[in-house]
């Protein structure tokens, strides 16, 4: 069957976090998570996840950036490297990559229906109580693809939590935990400690953990789990720079600005030289690794990315240690990764939608960032502070209902308050095509509570059109609050801009 049929069939499964049909609350999940179901599906498919080494990455923010950076390093070192991430911005194929290339449509369709046929049989035989979810199905598909493509290693980003996540059926070489904050409380717990314990579910007895010092509650919870499991814990703190970041010329800027009239590659990336007049702080600094210099020149923008880069460096350093972890599956002498290959991998990392600047042929610049929780909003606010103070700004914002709308708007909306001393600023809300989306009335109420003026648009396409019309040509449009919004706006922009629906 066709790729389009496979994608339509996949989306018909429904999102795990979408409310159940008979739910009494928007936060009531469609189903309970049960890792036994994922193990049963994988077993029926031949347990493809056992045919390649893997690394699991859990956390609230920074998982995707860390995963993409580590995958890029391993690819630069010559290893056939799989990368599994979620969610996607434009196409579901983005989630399943090898050496930076998305799974081809034909392979996606073929493997999707293999998983689907197997799942239906298991339901008929009462091995499974119901059909696997959207994420479980995609995870099984990815494992099959990586197995048949004989990857050397797979970098797997956990979807939600860790303990019960579909990815957690692998036996990882390393477990990485990125920064933890409050998010998905309805499913993971109401405190940092509770959420951390769910994330720490990716740890294995006598395994290896790579993480960084962070919130005290998270540190304590990680430490308690690590002690119980006799974990070998590695801190990536030595790989965070302690000197001021150098500002480099525009030709090497990591503020990825794309002239939308120019040709883009299949991922929407463009390696062209960005204009010098608008740049964000550039992560270019020097470290020492194994007694040798390491020059970091990252294509990821924002000071917060230094933590994600540090985690990737620490993981690469541990992977080339032949006695530090279980490598019985592959590569009996450790992964051969040089400092220059780590530098190359970091330099070539691309992760769209994360402080990504796009430029229209005429008019304002577009800044995209998938800040979808309060911690991400604070990170974005720090980046906004680096923009020219006098530059006019328009905020395009929307979010999902299970996010902390009140706190996110308190963090971001005051930066775009046209009733204060920024008369050329604007705030636009737009609806997201998702059953979990916050309504326009709820968004407007949040702005009213702060006494900050805001407008609404009936669709994301019209919101982008309106934003381009009201923002001065030297201004900037910032789209954030939801990965779904950022993905839709990015697609519109890369296709030449939006017209009223």
Short mmCIF file of N, CA, C and O in Angstrom, two decimals, residues 53-59 63 66-67 70 153-158 161-163 167-178 196 198-212 214 222 225-226 229 231-236 310-312 314-316 318-319 324-326:
data_model
loop_
_atom_site.label_atom_id
_atom_site.label_comp_id
_atom_site.label_asym_id
_atom_site.label_seq_id
_atom_site.Cartn_x
_atom_site.Cartn_y
_atom_site.Cartn_z
N UNK A 53 23.39 -1.80 18.90
CA UNK A 53 23.60 -1.09 20.16
C UNK A 53 22.78 0.21 20.15
O UNK A 53 22.51 0.78 19.09
N UNK A 54 22.42 0.68 21.32
CA UNK A 54 21.61 1.90 21.38
C UNK A 54 21.97 2.73 22.60
O UNK A 54 22.58 2.25 23.56
N UNK A 55 21.57 3.99 22.52
CA UNK A 55 21.72 4.93 23.63
C UNK A 55 20.36 5.56 23.86
O UNK A 55 19.71 6.01 22.91
N UNK A 56 19.91 5.61 25.11
CA UNK A 56 18.63 6.21 25.45
C UNK A 56 18.84 7.59 26.06
O UNK A 56 19.73 7.78 26.90
N UNK A 57 18.01 8.55 25.64
CA UNK A 57 18.11 9.92 26.15
C UNK A 57 16.74 10.36 26.65
O UNK A 57 15.78 10.43 25.88
N UNK A 58 16.65 10.64 27.95
CA UNK A 58 15.42 11.11 28.57
C UNK A 58 15.66 12.48 29.17
O UNK A 58 16.79 12.91 29.39
N UNK A 59 14.58 13.17 29.50
CA UNK A 59 14.67 14.50 30.09
C UNK A 59 13.46 15.31 29.67
O UNK A 59 12.63 14.86 28.88
N UNK A 63 16.47 17.00 24.95
CA UNK A 63 16.69 15.62 24.48
C UNK A 63 17.03 15.58 22.99
O UNK A 63 17.98 14.92 22.58
N UNK A 66 20.50 17.12 22.17
CA UNK A 66 21.57 16.22 22.60
C UNK A 66 21.65 15.03 21.67
O UNK A 66 22.75 14.62 21.25
N UNK A 67 20.51 14.45 21.33
CA UNK A 67 20.48 13.27 20.46
C UNK A 67 21.03 13.59 19.08
O UNK A 67 21.84 12.82 18.53
N UNK A 70 24.89 14.11 19.28
CA UNK A 70 25.62 12.85 19.44
C UNK A 70 25.56 12.02 18.17
O UNK A 70 26.57 11.42 17.76
N UNK A 153 24.86 1.87 15.44
CA UNK A 153 24.39 2.33 16.74
C UNK A 153 23.16 3.19 16.51
O UNK A 153 23.01 3.82 15.46
N UNK A 154 22.25 3.20 17.49
CA UNK A 154 21.03 4.01 17.41
C UNK A 154 20.94 4.94 18.60
O UNK A 154 21.12 4.51 19.75
N UNK A 155 20.69 6.21 18.33
CA UNK A 155 20.48 7.21 19.37
C UNK A 155 18.97 7.43 19.48
O UNK A 155 18.33 7.88 18.53
N UNK A 156 18.41 7.07 20.63
CA UNK A 156 16.96 7.04 20.78
C UNK A 156 16.50 8.08 21.80
O UNK A 156 16.87 8.02 22.98
N UNK A 157 15.71 9.02 21.34
CA UNK A 157 15.11 10.01 22.23
C UNK A 157 13.82 9.44 22.82
O UNK A 157 12.93 9.01 22.07
N UNK A 158 13.72 9.44 24.12
CA UNK A 158 12.50 8.99 24.79
C UNK A 158 11.35 9.92 24.43
O UNK A 158 11.53 11.14 24.32
N UNK A 161 8.45 10.71 29.54
CA UNK A 161 8.89 10.00 30.74
C UNK A 161 10.13 9.19 30.48
O UNK A 161 11.18 9.71 30.15
N UNK A 162 10.01 7.89 30.62
CA UNK A 162 11.15 7.00 30.44
C UNK A 162 10.80 5.59 30.86
O UNK A 162 10.92 4.65 30.09
N UNK A 163 10.32 5.44 32.08
CA UNK A 163 10.06 4.12 32.64
C UNK A 163 9.12 3.30 31.77
O UNK A 163 9.35 2.11 31.52
N UNK A 167 10.35 3.25 23.84
CA UNK A 167 11.77 3.07 23.52
C UNK A 167 12.52 2.28 24.58
O UNK A 167 13.61 1.76 24.32
N UNK A 168 11.93 2.16 25.75
CA UNK A 168 12.64 1.62 26.91
C UNK A 168 12.71 0.10 26.93
O UNK A 168 13.06 -0.49 27.96
N UNK A 169 12.44 -0.55 25.80
CA UNK A 169 12.62 -2.00 25.73
C UNK A 169 14.03 -2.36 25.27
O UNK A 169 14.38 -3.54 25.23
N UNK A 170 14.85 -1.37 24.92
CA UNK A 170 16.22 -1.66 24.52
C UNK A 170 17.09 -1.81 25.76
O UNK A 170 16.71 -1.43 26.87
N UNK A 171 18.26 -2.37 25.55
CA UNK A 171 19.26 -2.48 26.62
C UNK A 171 20.39 -1.51 26.27
O UNK A 171 21.32 -1.87 25.55
N UNK A 172 20.33 -0.27 26.73
CA UNK A 172 21.22 0.76 26.23
C UNK A 172 22.67 0.63 26.71
O UNK A 172 22.92 0.20 27.83
N UNK A 173 23.57 1.02 25.83
CA UNK A 173 24.97 1.12 26.24
C UNK A 173 25.13 2.23 27.28
O UNK A 173 25.85 2.07 28.27
N UNK A 174 24.48 3.35 27.02
CA UNK A 174 24.53 4.52 27.90
C UNK A 174 23.11 5.04 28.07
O UNK A 174 22.29 4.96 27.16
N UNK A 175 22.84 5.62 29.23
CA UNK A 175 21.60 6.35 29.47
C UNK A 175 21.98 7.81 29.75
O UNK A 175 22.85 8.07 30.57
N UNK A 176 21.31 8.72 29.06
CA UNK A 176 21.58 10.15 29.22
C UNK A 176 20.31 10.82 29.74
O UNK A 176 19.23 10.60 29.20
N UNK A 177 20.45 11.63 30.78
CA UNK A 177 19.32 12.39 31.30
C UNK A 177 19.64 13.88 31.17
O UNK A 177 20.60 14.37 31.74
N UNK A 178 18.83 14.58 30.38
CA UNK A 178 19.00 16.01 30.16
C UNK A 178 18.26 16.77 31.26
O UNK A 178 17.79 16.20 32.25
N UNK A 196 11.36 13.09 37.79
CA UNK A 196 12.73 12.58 37.64
C UNK A 196 12.78 11.07 37.80
O UNK A 196 13.48 10.38 37.05
N UNK A 198 10.51 8.99 37.05
CA UNK A 198 10.00 8.40 35.81
C UNK A 198 11.08 8.44 34.72
O UNK A 198 11.29 7.46 33.99
N UNK A 199 11.78 9.56 34.62
CA UNK A 199 12.85 9.68 33.62
C UNK A 199 13.97 8.69 33.92
O UNK A 199 14.56 8.10 33.00
N UNK A 200 14.27 8.49 35.20
CA UNK A 200 15.35 7.59 35.59
C UNK A 200 15.01 6.14 35.34
O UNK A 200 15.86 5.26 35.55
N UNK A 201 13.81 5.88 34.86
CA UNK A 201 13.44 4.52 34.49
C UNK A 201 14.22 3.97 33.32
O UNK A 201 14.16 2.76 33.03
N UNK A 202 14.99 4.82 32.64
CA UNK A 202 15.82 4.32 31.54
C UNK A 202 17.16 3.77 32.03
O UNK A 202 17.94 3.25 31.24
N UNK A 203 17.43 3.89 33.34
CA UNK A 203 18.68 3.38 33.88
C UNK A 203 18.61 1.87 34.05
O UNK A 203 17.54 1.30 34.27
N UNK A 204 19.76 1.22 33.98
CA UNK A 204 19.85 -0.23 34.11
C UNK A 204 20.82 -0.59 35.22
O UNK A 204 21.78 0.14 35.49
N UNK A 205 20.60 -1.71 35.89
CA UNK A 205 21.54 -2.14 36.93
C UNK A 205 22.97 -2.22 36.39
O UNK A 205 23.21 -2.76 35.31
N UNK A 206 23.89 -1.61 37.12
CA UNK A 206 25.31 -1.60 36.76
C UNK A 206 25.57 -0.89 35.43
O UNK A 206 26.61 -1.10 34.80
N UNK A 207 24.63 -0.07 35.01
CA UNK A 207 24.79 0.65 33.75
C UNK A 207 25.54 1.96 33.92
O UNK A 207 26.05 2.28 35.00
N UNK A 208 25.58 2.73 32.83
CA UNK A 208 26.29 4.00 32.82
C UNK A 208 25.31 5.14 32.56
O UNK A 208 24.51 5.08 31.61
N UNK A 209 25.37 6.16 33.39
CA UNK A 209 24.53 7.35 33.27
C UNK A 209 25.40 8.55 32.98
O UNK A 209 26.44 8.75 33.61
N UNK A 210 24.95 9.39 32.05
CA UNK A 210 25.60 10.67 31.78
C UNK A 210 24.55 11.76 32.01
O UNK A 210 23.46 11.72 31.45
N UNK A 211 24.87 12.73 32.85
CA UNK A 211 23.93 13.80 33.15
C UNK A 211 24.70 15.03 33.61
O UNK A 211 25.94 15.06 33.55
N UNK A 212 23.97 16.04 34.05
CA UNK A 212 24.55 17.29 34.54
C UNK A 212 23.87 17.70 35.83
O UNK A 212 22.69 17.40 36.04
N UNK A 214 21.63 19.80 38.13
CA UNK A 214 20.48 20.63 37.76
C UNK A 214 19.64 20.92 39.00
O UNK A 214 20.20 21.19 40.07
N UNK A 222 17.80 11.43 41.03
CA UNK A 222 18.71 10.68 40.16
C UNK A 222 19.74 9.94 41.01
O UNK A 222 20.04 8.76 40.76
N UNK A 225 18.21 6.77 42.69
CA UNK A 225 18.02 5.66 41.75
C UNK A 225 19.38 5.08 41.34
O UNK A 225 19.56 3.86 41.29
N UNK A 226 20.34 5.96 41.07
CA UNK A 226 21.67 5.51 40.64
C UNK A 226 22.33 4.66 41.72
O UNK A 226 22.97 3.64 41.42
N UNK A 229 20.78 1.15 41.86
CA UNK A 229 21.12 0.30 40.71
C UNK A 229 22.63 0.14 40.52
O UNK A 229 23.06 -0.50 39.56
N UNK A 231 24.84 2.39 39.64
CA UNK A 231 25.12 3.03 38.35
C UNK A 231 26.51 3.68 38.36
O UNK A 231 26.94 4.25 39.36
N UNK A 232 27.19 3.58 37.22
CA UNK A 232 28.41 4.36 37.00
C UNK A 232 27.98 5.70 36.42
O UNK A 232 27.55 5.79 35.27
N UNK A 233 28.03 6.76 37.23
CA UNK A 233 27.53 8.07 36.84
C UNK A 233 28.66 8.98 36.38
O UNK A 233 29.71 9.06 37.02
N UNK A 234 28.43 9.65 35.27
CA UNK A 234 29.42 10.56 34.69
C UNK A 234 28.79 11.94 34.55
O UNK A 234 27.69 12.07 33.99
N UNK A 235 29.44 12.95 35.05
CA UNK A 235 28.97 14.32 34.91
C UNK A 235 29.60 14.95 33.67
O UNK A 235 30.82 14.85 33.46
N UNK A 236 28.76 15.62 32.89
CA UNK A 236 29.25 16.32 31.71
C UNK A 236 29.69 17.75 32.03
O UNK A 236 30.06 18.50 31.11
N UNK A 310 27.55 19.54 25.86
CA UNK A 310 28.41 18.90 26.87
C UNK A 310 28.01 17.44 27.08
O UNK A 310 28.87 16.55 27.21
N UNK A 311 26.71 17.16 27.13
CA UNK A 311 26.24 15.79 27.30
C UNK A 311 26.67 14.92 26.12
O UNK A 311 27.08 13.77 26.30
N UNK A 312 26.59 15.47 24.92
CA UNK A 312 27.00 14.71 23.73
C UNK A 312 28.50 14.43 23.75
O UNK A 312 28.94 13.33 23.39
N UNK A 314 30.43 14.22 26.45
CA UNK A 314 30.69 13.23 27.49
C UNK A 314 30.31 11.83 27.02
O UNK A 314 31.01 10.84 27.32
N UNK A 315 29.22 11.72 26.27
CA UNK A 315 28.81 10.41 25.74
C UNK A 315 29.82 9.90 24.73
O UNK A 315 30.18 8.71 24.74
N UNK A 316 30.29 10.77 23.85
CA UNK A 316 31.28 10.36 22.85
C UNK A 316 32.57 9.92 23.53
O UNK A 316 33.20 8.91 23.13
N UNK A 318 32.84 8.64 26.52
CA UNK A 318 32.61 7.35 27.16
C UNK A 318 32.52 6.22 26.14
O UNK A 318 32.98 5.11 26.40
N UNK A 319 31.95 6.50 24.97
CA UNK A 319 31.83 5.47 23.94
C UNK A 319 33.20 5.00 23.45
O UNK A 319 33.34 3.85 23.04
N UNK A 324 34.44 0.84 29.74
CA UNK A 324 33.53 1.57 30.61
C UNK A 324 32.09 1.13 30.57
O UNK A 324 31.29 1.56 31.36
N UNK A 325 31.72 0.26 29.61
CA UNK A 325 30.33 -0.13 29.49
C UNK A 325 30.26 -1.46 28.74
O UNK A 325 31.26 -1.98 28.23
N UNK A 326 29.06 -2.00 28.63
CA UNK A 326 28.87 -3.29 27.97
C UNK A 326 28.81 -3.10 26.46
O UNK A 326 27.87 -2.53 25.93
#
